[in-house]
PDB file of C-alpha atoms in Angstrom:
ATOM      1  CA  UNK A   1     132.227 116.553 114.842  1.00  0.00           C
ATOM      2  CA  UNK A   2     129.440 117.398 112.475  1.00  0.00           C
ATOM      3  CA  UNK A   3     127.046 114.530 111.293  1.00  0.00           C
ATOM      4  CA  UNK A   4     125.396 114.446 108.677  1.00  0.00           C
ATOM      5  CA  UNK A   5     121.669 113.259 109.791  1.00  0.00           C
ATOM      6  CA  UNK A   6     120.496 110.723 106.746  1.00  0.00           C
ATOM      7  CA  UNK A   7     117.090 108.960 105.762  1.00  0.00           C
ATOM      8  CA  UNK A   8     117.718 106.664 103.189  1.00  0.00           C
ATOM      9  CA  UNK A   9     114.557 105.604 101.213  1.00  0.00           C
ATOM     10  CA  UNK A  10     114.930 102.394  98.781  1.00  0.00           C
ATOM     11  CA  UNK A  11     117.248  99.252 100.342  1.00  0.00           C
ATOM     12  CA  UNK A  12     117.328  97.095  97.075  1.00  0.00           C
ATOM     13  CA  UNK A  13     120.251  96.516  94.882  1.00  0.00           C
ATOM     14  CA  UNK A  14     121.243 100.346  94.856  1.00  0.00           C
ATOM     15  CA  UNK A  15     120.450 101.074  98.526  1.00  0.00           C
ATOM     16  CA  UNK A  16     122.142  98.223 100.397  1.00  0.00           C
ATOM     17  CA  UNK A  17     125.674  99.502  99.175  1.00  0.00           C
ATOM     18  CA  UNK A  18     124.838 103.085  99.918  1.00  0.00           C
ATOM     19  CA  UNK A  19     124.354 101.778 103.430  1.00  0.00           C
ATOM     20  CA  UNK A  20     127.079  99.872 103.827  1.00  0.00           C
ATOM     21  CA  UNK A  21     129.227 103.366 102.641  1.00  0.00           C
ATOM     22  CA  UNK A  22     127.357 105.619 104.765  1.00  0.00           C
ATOM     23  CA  UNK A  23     127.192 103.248 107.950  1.00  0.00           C
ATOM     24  CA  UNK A  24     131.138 103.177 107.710  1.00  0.00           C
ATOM     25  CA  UNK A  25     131.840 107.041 107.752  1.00  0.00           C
ATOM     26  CA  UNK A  26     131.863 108.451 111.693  1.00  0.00           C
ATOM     27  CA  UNK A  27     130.170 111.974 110.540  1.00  0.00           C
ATOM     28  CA  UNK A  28     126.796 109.969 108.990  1.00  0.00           C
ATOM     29  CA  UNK A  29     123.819 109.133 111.158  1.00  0.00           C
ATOM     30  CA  UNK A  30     121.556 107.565 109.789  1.00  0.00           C
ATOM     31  CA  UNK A  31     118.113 108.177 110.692  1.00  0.00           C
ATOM     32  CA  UNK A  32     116.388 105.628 109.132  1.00  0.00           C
ATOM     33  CA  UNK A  33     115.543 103.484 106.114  1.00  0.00           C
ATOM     34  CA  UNK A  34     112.315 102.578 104.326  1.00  0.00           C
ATOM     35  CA  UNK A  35     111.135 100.042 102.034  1.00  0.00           C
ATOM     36  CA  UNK A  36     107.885  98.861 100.868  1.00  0.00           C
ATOM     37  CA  UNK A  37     109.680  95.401 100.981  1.00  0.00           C
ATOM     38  CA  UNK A  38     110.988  94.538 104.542  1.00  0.00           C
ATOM     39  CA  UNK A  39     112.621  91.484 103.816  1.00  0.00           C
ATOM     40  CA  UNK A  40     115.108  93.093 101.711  1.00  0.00           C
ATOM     41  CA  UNK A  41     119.155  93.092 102.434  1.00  0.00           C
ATOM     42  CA  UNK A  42     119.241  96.562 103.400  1.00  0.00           C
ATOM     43  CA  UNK A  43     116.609  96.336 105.331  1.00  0.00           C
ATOM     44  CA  UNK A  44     118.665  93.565 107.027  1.00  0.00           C
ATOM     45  CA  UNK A  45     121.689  95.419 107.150  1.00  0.00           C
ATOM     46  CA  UNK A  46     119.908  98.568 108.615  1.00  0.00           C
ATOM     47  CA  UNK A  47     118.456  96.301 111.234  1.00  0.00           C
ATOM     48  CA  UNK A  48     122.075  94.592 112.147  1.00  0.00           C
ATOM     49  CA  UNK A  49     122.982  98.029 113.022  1.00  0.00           C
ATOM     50  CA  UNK A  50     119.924  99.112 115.035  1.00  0.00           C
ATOM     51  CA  UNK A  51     118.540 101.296 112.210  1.00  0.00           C
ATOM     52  CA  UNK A  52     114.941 101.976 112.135  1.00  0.00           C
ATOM     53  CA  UNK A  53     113.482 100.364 109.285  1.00  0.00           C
ATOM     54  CA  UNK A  54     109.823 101.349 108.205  1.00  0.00           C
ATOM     55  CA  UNK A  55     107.996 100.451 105.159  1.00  0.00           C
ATOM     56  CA  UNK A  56     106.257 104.113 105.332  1.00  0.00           C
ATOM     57  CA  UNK A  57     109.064 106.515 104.121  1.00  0.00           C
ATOM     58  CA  UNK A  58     106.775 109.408 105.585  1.00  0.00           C
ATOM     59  CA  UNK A  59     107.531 107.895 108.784  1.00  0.00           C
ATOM     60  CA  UNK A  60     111.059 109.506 108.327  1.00  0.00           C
ATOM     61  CA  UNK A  61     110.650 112.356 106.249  1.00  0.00           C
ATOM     62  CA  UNK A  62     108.004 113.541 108.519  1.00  0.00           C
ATOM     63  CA  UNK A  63     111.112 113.956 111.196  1.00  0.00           C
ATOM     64  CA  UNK A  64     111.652 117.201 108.981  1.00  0.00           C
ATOM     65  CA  UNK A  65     114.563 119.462 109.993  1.00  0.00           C
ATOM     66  CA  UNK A  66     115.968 116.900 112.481  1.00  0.00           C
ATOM     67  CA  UNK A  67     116.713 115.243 108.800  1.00  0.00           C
ATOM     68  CA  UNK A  68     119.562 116.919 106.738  1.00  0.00           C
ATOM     69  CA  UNK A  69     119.304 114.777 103.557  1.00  0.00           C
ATOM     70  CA  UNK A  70     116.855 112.417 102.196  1.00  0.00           C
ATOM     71  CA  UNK A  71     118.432 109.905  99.722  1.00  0.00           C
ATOM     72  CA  UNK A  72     115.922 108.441  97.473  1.00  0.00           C
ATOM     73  CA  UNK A  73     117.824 105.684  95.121  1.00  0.00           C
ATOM     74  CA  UNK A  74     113.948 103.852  94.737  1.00  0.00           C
ATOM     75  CA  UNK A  75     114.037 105.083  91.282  1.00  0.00           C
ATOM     76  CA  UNK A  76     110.143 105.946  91.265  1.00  0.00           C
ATOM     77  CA  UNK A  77     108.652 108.964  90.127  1.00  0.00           C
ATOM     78  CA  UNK A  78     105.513 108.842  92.843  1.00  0.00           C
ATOM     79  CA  UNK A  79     108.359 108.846  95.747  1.00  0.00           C
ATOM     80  CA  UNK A  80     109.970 111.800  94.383  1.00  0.00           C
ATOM     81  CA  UNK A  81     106.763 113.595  93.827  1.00  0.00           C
ATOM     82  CA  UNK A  82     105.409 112.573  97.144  1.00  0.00           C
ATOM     83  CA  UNK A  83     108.458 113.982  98.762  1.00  0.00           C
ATOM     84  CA  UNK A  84     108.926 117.100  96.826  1.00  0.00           C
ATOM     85  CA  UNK A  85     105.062 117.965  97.411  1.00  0.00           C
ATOM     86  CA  UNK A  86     105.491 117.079 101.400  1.00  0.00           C
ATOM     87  CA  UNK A  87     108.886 119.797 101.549  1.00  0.00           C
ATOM     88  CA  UNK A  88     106.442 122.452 100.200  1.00  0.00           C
ATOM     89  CA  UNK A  89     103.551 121.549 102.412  1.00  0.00           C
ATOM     90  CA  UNK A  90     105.577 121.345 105.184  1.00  0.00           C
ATOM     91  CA  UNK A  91     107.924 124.633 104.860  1.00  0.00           C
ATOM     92  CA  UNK A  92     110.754 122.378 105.272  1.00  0.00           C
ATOM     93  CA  UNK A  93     113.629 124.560 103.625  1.00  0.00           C
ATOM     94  CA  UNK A  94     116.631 122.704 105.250  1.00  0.00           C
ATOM     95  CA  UNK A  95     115.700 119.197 103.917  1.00  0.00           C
ATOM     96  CA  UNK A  96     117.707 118.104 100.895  1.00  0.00           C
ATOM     97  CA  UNK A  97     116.477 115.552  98.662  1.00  0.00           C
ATOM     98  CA  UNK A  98     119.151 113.167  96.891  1.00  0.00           C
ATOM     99  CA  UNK A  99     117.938 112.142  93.677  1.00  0.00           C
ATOM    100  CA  UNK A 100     119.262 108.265  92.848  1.00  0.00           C
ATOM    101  CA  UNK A 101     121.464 109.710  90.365  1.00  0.00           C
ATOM    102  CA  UNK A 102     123.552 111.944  92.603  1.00  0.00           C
ATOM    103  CA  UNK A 103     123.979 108.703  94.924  1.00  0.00           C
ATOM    104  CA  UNK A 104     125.110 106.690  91.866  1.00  0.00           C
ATOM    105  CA  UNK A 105     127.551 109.490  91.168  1.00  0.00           C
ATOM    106  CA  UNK A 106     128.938 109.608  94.606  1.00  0.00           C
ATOM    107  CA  UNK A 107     129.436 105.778  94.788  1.00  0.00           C
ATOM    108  CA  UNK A 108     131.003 105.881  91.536  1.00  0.00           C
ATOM    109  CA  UNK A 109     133.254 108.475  92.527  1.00  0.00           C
ATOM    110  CA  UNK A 110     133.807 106.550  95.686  1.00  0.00           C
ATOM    111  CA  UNK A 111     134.513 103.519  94.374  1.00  0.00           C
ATOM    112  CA  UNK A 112     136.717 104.554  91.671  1.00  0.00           C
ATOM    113  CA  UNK A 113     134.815 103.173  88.375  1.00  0.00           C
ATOM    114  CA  UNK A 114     130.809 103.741  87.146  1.00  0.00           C
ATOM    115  CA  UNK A 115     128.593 102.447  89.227  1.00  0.00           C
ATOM    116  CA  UNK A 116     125.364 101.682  87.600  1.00  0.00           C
ATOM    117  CA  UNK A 117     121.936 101.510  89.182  1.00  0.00           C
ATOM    118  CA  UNK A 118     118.818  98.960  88.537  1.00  0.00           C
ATOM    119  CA  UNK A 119     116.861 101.577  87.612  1.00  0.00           C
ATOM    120  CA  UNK A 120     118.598 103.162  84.845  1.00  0.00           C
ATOM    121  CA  UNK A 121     118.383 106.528  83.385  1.00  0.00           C
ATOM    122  CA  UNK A 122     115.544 108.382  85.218  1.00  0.00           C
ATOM    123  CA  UNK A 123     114.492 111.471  84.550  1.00  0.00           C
ATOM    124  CA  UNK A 124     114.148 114.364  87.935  1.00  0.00           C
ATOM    125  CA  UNK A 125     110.322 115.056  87.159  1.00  0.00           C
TER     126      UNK A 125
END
């Protein structure tokens, strides 16, 4: 079976139910997740289920094609940048990076009704 190899970055109150999807479907592994705040419930969750857990998202992305998809639901525009900038540095063209908003979408979708994030609206810049 195909897997999909995941970093998640953010485990707050948008992150720890994208986790609990994504460590319930077989085809997902997830790589790791990072947080500047380790004490967080996805952070917990991650750790339950022998996921490393770093407060350094670089720590994963820097795995680069042995990730398929980076998730970022931390709703800041540094992270995105930061990632974004490291793809191009890196020549990493099979990366994909999952802007919150795409996650929100698929968890809506998933769950049947809107799903709204802490951040709010934020803009792909």
């Amino acid at each position: 079976m195909q897997t999909f190899r995941i970093v998640v970055i953010g485990a707050g109150e948008t992150g720890t139910p994208l986790l609990q999807q994504l460590l319930s479907a077989p085809f997902v592994q997830l790589i790791g997740v990072a947080d500047l705040n380790l004490e967080l419930p996805g952070i917990a969750l991650a750790r339950q289920h022998q996921i490393p857990v770093t407060d350094n998202f670089m720590d994963l992305v820097s795995q680069g094609t042995e990730v398929d998809i980076i998730i970022d639901v931390t709703g800041a525009a540094k992270v995105r940048e930061q990632l974004r900038q490291y793809m191009v540095d890196s020549h990493n063209a099979h990366t994909v990076i999952m802007h919150e908003r795409i996650a929100l979408l698929m968890m809506s979708l998933s769950a049947g009704h809107l799903v709204d994030g802490k951040h709010g609206v934020q803009q792909y810049a």
